[in-house]
Short mmCIF file of C-alpha atoms in Angstrom, two decimals:
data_model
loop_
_atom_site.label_atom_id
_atom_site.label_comp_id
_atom_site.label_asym_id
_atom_site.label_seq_id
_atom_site.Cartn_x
_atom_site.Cartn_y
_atom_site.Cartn_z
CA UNK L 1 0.00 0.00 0.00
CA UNK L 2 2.98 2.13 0.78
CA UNK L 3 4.05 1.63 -2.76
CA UNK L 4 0.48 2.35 -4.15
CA UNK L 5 0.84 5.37 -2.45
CA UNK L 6 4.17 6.83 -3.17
CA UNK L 7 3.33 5.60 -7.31
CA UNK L 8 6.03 3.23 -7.43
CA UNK L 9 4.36 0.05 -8.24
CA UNK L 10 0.92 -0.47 -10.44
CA UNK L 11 -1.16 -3.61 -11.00
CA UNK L 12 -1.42 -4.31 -14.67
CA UNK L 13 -4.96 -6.31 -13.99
CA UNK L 14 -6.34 -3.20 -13.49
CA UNK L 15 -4.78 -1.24 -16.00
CA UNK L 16 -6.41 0.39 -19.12
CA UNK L 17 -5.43 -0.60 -22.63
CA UNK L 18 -4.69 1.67 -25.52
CA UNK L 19 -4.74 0.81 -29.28
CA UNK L 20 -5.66 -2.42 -31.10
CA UNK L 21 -4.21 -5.60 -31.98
CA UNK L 22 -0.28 -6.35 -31.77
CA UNK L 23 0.24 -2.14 -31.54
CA UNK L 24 -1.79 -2.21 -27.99
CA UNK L 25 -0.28 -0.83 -25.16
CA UNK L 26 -1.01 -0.66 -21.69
CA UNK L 27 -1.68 2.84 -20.04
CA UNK L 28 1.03 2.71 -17.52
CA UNK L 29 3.70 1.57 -19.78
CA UNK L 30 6.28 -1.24 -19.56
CA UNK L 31 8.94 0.95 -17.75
CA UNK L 32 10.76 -0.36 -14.25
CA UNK L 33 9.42 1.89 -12.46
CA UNK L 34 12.56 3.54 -9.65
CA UNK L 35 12.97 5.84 -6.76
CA UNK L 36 13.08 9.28 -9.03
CA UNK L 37 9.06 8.11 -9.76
CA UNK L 38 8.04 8.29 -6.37
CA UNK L 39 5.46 10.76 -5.85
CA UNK L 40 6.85 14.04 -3.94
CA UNK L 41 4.11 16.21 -2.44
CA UNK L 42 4.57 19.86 -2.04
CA UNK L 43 4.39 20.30 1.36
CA UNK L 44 7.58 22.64 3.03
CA UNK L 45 10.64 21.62 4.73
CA UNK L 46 10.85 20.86 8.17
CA UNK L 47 12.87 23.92 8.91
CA UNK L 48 9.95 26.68 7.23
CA UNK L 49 7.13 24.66 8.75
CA UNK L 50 9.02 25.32 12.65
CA UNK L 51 9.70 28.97 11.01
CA UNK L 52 5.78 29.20 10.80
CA UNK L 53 4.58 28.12 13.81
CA UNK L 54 7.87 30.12 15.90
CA UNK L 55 5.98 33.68 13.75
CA UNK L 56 2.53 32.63 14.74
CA UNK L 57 3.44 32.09 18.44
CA UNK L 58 5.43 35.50 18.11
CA UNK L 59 2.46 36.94 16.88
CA UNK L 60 0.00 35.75 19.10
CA UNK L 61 2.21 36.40 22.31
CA UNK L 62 2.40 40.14 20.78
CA UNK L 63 -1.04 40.78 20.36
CA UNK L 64 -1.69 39.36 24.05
CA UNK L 65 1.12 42.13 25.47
CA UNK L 66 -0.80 45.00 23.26
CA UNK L 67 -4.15 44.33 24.32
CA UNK L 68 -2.92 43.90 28.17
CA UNK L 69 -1.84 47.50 27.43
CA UNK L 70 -4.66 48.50 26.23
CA UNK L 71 -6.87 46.90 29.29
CA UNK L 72 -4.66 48.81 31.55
CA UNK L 73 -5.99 52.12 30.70
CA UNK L 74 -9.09 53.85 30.60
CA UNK L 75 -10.98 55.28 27.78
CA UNK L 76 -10.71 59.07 28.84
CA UNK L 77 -6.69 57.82 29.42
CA UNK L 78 -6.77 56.64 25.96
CA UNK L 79 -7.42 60.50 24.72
CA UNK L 80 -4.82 62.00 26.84
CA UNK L 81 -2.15 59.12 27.13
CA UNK L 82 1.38 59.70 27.69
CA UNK L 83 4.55 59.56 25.96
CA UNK L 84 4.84 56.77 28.09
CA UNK L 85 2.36 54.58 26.97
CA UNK L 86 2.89 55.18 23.15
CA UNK L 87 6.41 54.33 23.88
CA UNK L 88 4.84 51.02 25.51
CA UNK L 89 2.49 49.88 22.41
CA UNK L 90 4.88 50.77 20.26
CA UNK L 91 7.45 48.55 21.84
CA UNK L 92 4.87 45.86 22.16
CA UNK L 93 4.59 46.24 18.12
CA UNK L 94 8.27 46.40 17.29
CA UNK L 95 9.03 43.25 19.77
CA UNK L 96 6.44 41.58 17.30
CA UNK L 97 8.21 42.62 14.18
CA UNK L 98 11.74 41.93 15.99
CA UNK L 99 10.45 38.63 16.72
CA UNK L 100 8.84 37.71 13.38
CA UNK L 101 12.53 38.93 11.46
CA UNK L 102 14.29 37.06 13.80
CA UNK L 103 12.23 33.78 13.18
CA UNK L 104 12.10 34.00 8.96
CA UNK L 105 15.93 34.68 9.55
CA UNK L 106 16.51 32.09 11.42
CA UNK L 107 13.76 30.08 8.95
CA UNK L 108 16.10 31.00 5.86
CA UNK L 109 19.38 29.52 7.90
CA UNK L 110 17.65 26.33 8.94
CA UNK L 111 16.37 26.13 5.47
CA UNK L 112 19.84 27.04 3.63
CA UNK L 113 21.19 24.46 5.67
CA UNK L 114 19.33 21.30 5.50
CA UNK L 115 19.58 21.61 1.49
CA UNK L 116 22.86 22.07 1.61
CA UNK L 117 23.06 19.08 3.66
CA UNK L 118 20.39 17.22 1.10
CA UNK L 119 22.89 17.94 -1.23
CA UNK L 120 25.74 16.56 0.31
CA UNK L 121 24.43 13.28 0.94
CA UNK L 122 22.82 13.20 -2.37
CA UNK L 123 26.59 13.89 -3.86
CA UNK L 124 25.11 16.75 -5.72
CA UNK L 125 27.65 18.98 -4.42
CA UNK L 126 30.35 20.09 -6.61
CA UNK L 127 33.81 19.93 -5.24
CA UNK L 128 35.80 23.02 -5.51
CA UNK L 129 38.00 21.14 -8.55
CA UNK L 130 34.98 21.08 -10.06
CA UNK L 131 33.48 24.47 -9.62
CA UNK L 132 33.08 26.14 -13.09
CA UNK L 133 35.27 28.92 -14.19
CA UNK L 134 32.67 30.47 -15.46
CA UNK L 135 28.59 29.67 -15.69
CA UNK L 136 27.87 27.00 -18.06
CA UNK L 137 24.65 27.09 -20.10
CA UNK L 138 21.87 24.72 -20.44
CA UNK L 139 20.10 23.77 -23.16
CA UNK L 140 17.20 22.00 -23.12
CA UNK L 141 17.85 20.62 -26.69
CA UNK L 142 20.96 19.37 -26.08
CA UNK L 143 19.65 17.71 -22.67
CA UNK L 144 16.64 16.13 -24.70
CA UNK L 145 18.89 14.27 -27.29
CA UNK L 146 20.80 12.86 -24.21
CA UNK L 147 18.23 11.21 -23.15
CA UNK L 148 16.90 10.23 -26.36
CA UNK L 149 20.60 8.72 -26.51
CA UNK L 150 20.14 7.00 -23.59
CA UNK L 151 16.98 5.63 -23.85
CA UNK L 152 18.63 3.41 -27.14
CA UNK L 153 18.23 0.13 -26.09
CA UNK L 154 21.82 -2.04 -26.50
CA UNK L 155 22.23 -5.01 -28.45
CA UNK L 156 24.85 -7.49 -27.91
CA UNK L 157 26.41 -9.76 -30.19
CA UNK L 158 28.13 -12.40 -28.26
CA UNK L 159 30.70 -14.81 -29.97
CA UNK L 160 31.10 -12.96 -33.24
CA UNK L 161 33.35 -15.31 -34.99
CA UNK L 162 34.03 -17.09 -38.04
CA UNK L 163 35.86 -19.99 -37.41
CA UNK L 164 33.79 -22.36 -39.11
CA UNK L 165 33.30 -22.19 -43.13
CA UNK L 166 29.52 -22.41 -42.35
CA UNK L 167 29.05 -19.04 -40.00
CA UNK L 168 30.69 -17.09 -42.84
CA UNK L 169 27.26 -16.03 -44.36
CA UNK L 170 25.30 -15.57 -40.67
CA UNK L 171 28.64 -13.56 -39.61
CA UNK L 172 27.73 -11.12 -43.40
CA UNK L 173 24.07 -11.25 -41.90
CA UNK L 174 24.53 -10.28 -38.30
CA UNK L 175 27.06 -7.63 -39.68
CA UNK L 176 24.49 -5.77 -42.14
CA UNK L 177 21.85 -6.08 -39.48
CA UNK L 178 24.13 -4.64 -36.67
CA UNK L 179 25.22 -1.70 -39.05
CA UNK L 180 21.56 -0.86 -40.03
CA UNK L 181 20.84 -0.52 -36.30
CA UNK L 182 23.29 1.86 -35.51
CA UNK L 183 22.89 3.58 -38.60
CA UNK L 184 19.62 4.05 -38.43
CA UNK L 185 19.76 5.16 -34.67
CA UNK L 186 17.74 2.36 -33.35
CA UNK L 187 20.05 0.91 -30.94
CA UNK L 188 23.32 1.03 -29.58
CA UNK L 189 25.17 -2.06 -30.79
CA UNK L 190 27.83 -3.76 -29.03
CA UNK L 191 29.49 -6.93 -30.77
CA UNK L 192 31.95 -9.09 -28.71
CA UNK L 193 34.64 -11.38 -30.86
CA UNK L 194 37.38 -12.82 -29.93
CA UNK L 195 39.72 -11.61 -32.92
CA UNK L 196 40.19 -8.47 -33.87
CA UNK L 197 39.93 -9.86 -37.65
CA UNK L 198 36.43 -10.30 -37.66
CA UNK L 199 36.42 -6.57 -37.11
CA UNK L 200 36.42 -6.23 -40.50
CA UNK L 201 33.05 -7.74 -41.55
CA UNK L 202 31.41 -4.80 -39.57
CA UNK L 203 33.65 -2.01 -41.32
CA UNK L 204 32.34 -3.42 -44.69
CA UNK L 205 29.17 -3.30 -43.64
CA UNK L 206 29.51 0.05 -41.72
CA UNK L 207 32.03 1.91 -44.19
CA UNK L 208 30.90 5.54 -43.69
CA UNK L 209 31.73 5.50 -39.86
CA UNK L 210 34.39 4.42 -37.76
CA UNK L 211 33.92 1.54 -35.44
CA UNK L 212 34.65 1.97 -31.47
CA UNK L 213 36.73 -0.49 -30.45
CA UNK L 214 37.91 -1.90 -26.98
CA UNK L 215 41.00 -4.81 -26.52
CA UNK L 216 40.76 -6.66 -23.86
CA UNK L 217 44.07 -8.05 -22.87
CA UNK L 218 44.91 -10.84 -20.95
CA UNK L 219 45.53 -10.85 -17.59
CA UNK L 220 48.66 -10.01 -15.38
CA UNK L 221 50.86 -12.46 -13.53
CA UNK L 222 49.30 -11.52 -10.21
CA UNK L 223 46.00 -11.46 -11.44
CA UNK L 224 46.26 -14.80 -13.40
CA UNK L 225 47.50 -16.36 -9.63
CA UNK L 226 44.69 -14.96 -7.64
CA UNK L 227 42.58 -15.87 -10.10
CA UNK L 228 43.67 -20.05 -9.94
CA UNK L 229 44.00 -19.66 -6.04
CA UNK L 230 40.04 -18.85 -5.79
CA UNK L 231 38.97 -20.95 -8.26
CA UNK L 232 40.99 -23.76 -6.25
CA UNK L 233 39.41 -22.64 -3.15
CA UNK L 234 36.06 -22.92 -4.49
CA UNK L 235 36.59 -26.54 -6.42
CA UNK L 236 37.39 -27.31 -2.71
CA UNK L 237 40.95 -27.87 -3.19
CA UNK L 238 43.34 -27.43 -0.51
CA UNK L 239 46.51 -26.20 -2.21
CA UNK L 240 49.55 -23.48 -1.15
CA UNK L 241 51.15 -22.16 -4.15
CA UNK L 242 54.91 -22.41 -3.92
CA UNK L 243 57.68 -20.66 -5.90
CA UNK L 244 58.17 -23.17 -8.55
CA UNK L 245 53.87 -23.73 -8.86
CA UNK L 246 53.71 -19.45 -9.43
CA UNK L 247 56.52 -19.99 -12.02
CA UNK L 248 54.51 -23.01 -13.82
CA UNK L 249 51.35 -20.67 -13.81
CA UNK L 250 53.57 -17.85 -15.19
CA UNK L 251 54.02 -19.85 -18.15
CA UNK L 252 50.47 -20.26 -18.80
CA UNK L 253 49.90 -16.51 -19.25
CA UNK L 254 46.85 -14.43 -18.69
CA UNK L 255 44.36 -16.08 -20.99
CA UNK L 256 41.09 -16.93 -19.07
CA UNK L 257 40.49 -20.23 -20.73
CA UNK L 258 44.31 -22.04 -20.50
CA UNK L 259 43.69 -20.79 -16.52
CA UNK L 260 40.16 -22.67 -16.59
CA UNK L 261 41.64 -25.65 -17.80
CA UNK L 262 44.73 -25.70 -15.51
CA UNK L 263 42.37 -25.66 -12.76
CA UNK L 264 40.00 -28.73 -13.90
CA UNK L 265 43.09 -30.73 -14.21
CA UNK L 266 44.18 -29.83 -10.60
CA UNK L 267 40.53 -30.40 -9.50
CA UNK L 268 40.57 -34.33 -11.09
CA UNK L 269 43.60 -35.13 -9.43
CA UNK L 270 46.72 -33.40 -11.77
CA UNK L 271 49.60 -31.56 -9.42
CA UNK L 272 50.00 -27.80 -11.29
CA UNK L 273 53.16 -29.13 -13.16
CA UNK L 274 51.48 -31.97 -14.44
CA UNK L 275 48.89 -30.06 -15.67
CA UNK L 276 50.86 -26.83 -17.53
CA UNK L 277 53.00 -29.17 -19.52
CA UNK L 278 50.02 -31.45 -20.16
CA UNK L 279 48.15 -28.45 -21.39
CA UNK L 280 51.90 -27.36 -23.14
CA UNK L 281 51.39 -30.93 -25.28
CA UNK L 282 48.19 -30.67 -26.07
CA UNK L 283 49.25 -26.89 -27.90
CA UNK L 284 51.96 -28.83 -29.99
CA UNK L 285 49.49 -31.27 -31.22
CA UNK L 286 47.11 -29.02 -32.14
CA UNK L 287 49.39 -26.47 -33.61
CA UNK L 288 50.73 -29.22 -36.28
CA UNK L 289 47.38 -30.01 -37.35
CA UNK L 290 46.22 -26.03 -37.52
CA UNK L 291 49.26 -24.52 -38.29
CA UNK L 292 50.39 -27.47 -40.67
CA UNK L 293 47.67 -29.19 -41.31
CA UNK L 294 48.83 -32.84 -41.30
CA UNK L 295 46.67 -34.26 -43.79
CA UNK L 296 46.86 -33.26 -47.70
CA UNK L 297 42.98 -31.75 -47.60
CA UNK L 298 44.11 -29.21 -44.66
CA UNK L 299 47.42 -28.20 -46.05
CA UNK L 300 44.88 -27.39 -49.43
CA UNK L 301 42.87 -24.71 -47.40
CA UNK L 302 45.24 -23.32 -45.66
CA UNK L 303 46.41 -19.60 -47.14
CA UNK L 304 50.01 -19.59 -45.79
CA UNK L 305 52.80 -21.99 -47.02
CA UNK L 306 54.51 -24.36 -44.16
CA UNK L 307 57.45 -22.78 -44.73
CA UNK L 308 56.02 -19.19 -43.74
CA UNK L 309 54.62 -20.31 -39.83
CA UNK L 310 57.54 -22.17 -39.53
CA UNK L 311 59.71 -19.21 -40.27
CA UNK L 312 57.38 -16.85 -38.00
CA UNK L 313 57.18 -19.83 -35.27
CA UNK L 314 60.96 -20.42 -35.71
CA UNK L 315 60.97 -16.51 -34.89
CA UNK L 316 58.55 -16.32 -31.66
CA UNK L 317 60.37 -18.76 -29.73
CA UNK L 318 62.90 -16.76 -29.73
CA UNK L 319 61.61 -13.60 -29.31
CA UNK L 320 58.82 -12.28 -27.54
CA UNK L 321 57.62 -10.31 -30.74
CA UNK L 322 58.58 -9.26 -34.24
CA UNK L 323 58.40 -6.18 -35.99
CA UNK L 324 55.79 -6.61 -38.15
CA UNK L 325 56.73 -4.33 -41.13
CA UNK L 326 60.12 -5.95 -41.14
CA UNK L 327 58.67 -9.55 -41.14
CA UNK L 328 56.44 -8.63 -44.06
CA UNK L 329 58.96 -7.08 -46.41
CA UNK L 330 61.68 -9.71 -45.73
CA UNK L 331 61.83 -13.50 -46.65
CA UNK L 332 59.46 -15.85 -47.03
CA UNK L 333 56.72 -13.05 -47.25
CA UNK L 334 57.96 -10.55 -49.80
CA UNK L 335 54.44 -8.31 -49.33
CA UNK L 336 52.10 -10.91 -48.32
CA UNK L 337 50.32 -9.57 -45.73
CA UNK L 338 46.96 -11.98 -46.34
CA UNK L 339 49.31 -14.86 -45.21
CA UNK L 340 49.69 -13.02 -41.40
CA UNK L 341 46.24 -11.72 -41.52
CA UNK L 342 45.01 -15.64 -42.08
CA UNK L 343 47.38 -16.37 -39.14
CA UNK L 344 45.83 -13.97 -37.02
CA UNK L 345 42.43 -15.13 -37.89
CA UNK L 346 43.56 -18.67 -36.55
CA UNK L 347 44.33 -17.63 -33.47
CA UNK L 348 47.91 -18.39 -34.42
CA UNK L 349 49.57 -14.98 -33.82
CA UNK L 350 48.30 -11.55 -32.78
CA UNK L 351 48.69 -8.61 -34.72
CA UNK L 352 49.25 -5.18 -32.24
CA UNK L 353 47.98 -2.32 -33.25
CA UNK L 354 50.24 1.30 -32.61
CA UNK L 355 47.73 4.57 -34.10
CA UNK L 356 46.07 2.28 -36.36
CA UNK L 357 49.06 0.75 -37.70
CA UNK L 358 50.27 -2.81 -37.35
CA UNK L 359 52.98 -2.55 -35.22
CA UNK L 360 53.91 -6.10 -33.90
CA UNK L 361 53.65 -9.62 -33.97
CA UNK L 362 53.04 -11.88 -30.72
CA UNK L 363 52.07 -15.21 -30.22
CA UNK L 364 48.40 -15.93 -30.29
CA UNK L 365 47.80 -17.13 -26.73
CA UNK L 366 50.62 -16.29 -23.85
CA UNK L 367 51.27 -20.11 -23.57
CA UNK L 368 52.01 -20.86 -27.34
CA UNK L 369 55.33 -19.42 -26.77
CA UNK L 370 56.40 -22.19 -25.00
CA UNK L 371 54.63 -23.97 -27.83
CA UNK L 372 56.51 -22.50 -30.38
CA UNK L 373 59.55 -23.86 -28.17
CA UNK L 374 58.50 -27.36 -27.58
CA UNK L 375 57.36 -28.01 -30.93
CA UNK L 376 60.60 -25.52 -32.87
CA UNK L 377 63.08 -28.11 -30.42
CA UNK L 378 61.90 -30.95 -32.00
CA UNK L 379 64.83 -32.11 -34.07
CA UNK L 380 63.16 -34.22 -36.85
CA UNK L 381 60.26 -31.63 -36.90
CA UNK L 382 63.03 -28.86 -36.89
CA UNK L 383 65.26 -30.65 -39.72
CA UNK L 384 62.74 -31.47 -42.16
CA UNK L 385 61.43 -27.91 -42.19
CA UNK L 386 64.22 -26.05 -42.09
CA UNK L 387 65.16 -28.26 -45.37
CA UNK L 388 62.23 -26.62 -47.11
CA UNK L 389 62.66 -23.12 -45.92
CA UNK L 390 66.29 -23.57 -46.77
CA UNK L 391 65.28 -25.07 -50.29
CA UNK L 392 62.39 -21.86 -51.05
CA UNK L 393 65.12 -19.51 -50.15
CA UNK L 394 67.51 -21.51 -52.88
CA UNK L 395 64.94 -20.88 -55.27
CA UNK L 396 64.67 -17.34 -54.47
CA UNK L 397 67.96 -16.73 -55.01
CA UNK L 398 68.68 -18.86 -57.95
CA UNK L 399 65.52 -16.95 -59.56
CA UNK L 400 67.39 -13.65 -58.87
CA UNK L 401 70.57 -15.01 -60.64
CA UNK L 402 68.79 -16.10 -63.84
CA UNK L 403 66.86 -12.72 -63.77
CA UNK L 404 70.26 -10.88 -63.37
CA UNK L 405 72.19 -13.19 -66.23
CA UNK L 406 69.65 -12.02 -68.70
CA UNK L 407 69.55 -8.22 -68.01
CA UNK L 408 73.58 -8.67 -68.40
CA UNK L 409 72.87 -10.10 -72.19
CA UNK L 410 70.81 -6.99 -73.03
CA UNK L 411 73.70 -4.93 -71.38
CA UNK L 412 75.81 -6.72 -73.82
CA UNK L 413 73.56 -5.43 -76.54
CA UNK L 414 73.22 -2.12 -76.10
CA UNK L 415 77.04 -1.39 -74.88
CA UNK L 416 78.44 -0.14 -77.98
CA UNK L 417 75.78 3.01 -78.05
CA UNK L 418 77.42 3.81 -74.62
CA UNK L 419 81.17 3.51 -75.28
CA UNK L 420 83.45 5.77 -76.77
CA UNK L 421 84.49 9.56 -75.78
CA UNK L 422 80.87 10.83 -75.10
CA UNK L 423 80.22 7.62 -73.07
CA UNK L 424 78.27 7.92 -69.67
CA UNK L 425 79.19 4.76 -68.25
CA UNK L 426 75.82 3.74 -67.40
CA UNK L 427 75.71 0.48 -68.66
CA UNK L 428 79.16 -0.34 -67.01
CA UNK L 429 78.01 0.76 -63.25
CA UNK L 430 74.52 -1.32 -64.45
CA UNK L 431 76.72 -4.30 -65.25
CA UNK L 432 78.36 -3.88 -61.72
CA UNK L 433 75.44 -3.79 -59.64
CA UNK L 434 73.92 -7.02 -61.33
CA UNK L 435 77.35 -8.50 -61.08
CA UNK L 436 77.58 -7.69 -57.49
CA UNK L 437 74.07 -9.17 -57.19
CA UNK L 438 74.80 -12.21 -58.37
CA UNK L 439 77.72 -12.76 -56.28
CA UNK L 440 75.59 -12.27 -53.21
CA UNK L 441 72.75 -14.38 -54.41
CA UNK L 442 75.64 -17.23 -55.24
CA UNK L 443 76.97 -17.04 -51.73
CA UNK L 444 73.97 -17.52 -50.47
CA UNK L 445 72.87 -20.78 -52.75
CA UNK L 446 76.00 -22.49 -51.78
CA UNK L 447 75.48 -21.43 -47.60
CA UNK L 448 71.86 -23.08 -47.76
CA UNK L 449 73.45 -26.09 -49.73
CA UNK L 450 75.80 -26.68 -46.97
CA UNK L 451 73.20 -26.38 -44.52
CA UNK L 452 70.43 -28.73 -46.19
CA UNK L 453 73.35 -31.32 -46.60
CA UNK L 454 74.39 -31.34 -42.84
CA UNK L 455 70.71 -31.54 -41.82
CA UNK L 456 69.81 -34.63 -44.75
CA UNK L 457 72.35 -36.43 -42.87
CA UNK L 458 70.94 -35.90 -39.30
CA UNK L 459 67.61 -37.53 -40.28
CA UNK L 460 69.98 -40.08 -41.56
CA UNK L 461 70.42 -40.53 -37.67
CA UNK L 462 68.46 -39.63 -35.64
#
């Protein structure tokens, strides 16, 4: 009844309904209804309503002390009264309007003071930091499309990703229809994914405006330990990390899920070590089937060569990340960015961003480092690979030689139109530069030769 009262809650059974059909409302509307609804009467503070009743006592207790004065004398005093009694009614009257001022003074202090003190608790009192410079305007318009603004309803898109061949078209779909809402002002639209590559189906879909977006990163060391230690605590399991335990969680990163899993292998019956280099394994095996792809219709799909993750793999485990402009313009790349985009998109590496640049290159999760490791320390794994990225640099380089050899024949050609006294000497420092060219490229053929022969014969024996 309370609430009845005070217009904070409403029975819908009773309410009236307006409009016909599937566009019917209900009278009241469909709004939670919250404390800044309550009905407020109008009656005064506390403080003016005391004010009142200390003027009407003042008042009263005045006109008492006048008409005593007046009882005192007679009429045919009243003609001929004294300076004496004027002075007396007329102090009567002023201690009436002394006492009245006094009262809606002291009125106007209580008052001034209990909203002062409404505003305090309220936090509606600006600190002295934030006490304009000078008075700021309001406008009314500008208020109104606030709350226009904030009366969008959001939309979230959870688990934006595309993975899968067969979410490529609902992924094109949920993009158009997420771009028409917040085009169209309808919504405020918030998608969650967890690659930054899938960013890109929503700036298609969106190209006139630029997208808001928010990294999340993964967590720090000290986070990542308080984070096991309660999860432990709540799987029931009594455990004190040591030194060595914090270093095997270390090595594990910041990433939510690796953290989850560490834990439900503790929880079945795994000590922490087991567990990080079990989870350590199971990244090597699945990094040669996604990185690799092991079987012949994989390695078909796949739009990087073996030899370019094994180069970038080769690199992360020894580094903690790569420049990425100086990655893509160097061997086995030579400009092809799509490769490392499709390598981000599989979760293999991450791609950092510096003013809306690529800057670097990182592993994909904070634990495939010591992937990279386990799996780059493999010596068969390591030999047979290195053969091939040995053998497409050969070809490189041998292609640069042949291209060289034949721009030396058309030097050949044209020579005798640049010889005599009038000669520049173009085509001699031309010859030069191819010459030295080819020397470098030869050098280079004969280094990887060496190198593929040593490592044929260590998968002679292994």
């Amino acid at each position: 009844m309370e609430k009845i009262q005070e217009g904070v809650y409403h029975d819908a059974r009773i309410d009236a309904v307006a409009g016909t059909g599937v566009t019917s409302e209900l009278g009241i509307g469909d709004e939670r209804m919250t404390e800044k609804d309550v009905y407020r009467s109008n009656k005064p503070p506390k403080a003016v309503e005391k004010a009142i009743v200390k003027v009407e006592e003042a008042i009263t207790s005045g006109k008492e002390k006048v008409q005593q004065q007046f009882d005192s004398t007679s009429q045919p005093e009243k003609e001929n009264e004294s300076e004496a009694n004027k002075d007396g009614k007329l102090g009567a009257i002023g201690s009436i309007q002394g006492a009245v001022q006094g009262v809606v003074k002291e009125g106007k202090q209580g008052a001034g003071k209990l909203w002062s003190g409404a505003k305090d608790q309220l936090g509606l009192s600006p600190s002295p930091q934030q006490q304009p410079s000078h008075p700021v305007p309001e406008y009314p318009q500008k208020a109104e499309v606030a709350d226009e603004i904030k009366a969008l309803p959001v939309v979230v898109i959870k688990n934006y990703s595309t993975k899968h061949t067969f979410t490529d078209e609902l992924v094109v779909v949920l993009a158009e229809w997420a771009a028409g809402l917040a085009d169209g002002g309808l919504a405020h639209v918030v998608v969650m994914s967890d690659n930054r590559d899938n960013g890109r189906r929503l700036e298609k879909a969106l190209p006139a405006k630029p997208l808001t977006s928010i990294a999340v990163a993964d967590a720090d060391p000290a986070s990542a330990l308080s984070f096991v230690q309660d999860k432990l605590d709540q799987y029931g399991v009594q455990t004190t990390l040591g030194k060595e335990q914090k270093l095997q969680i270390e090595r594990l990163g910041g990433r939510s899920s690796d953290l989850e899993s560490l834990c439900h292998k503790v929880r079945n019956g795994l000590s922490i070590e087991m567990a990080v280099e079990d989870i350590i394994a199971r990244g090597v095996g699945e990094l040669r089937k996604s990185a690799f792809g092991e079987e012949v219709e994989e390695g078909k799909t796949m739009r990087w060569s073996p030899q370019q993750v094994f180069f970038i793999l080769k690199s992360l485990a020894k580094s903690t990340e790569l420049p990425y402009y100086d990655i893509l313009l160097d061997f086995p790349f030579k400009g092809d960015e799509a490769a490392l985009r499709s390598m981000e998109h599989a979760e293999l590496i991450s791609i950092t961003t510096q003013e809306g640049r690529s800057s670097t290159i990182k592993p994909g999760r904070p634990v495939y480092r010591f992937v990279f490791e386990r799996l780059v320390n493999d010596p068969i794994f390591r030999s047979v690979h290195d053969i091939a990225l040995n053998e497409k640099a050969i070809a490189s380089a041998e292609a640069t030689i042949r291209a060289c050899e034949e721009e030396l024949l058309k030097l050949e050609q044209i020579r005798p139109l640049d010889s005599g006294i009038l000669s520049s000497g173009a085509t001699r420092q031309r010859a030069d530069y191819l010459l030295k060219k080819i020397y470098e490229a030869e050098t280079k053929v004969e280094k990887l030769e060496n190198a593929n022969a040593l490592l044929k014969k260590s998968l002679k024996n292994p």
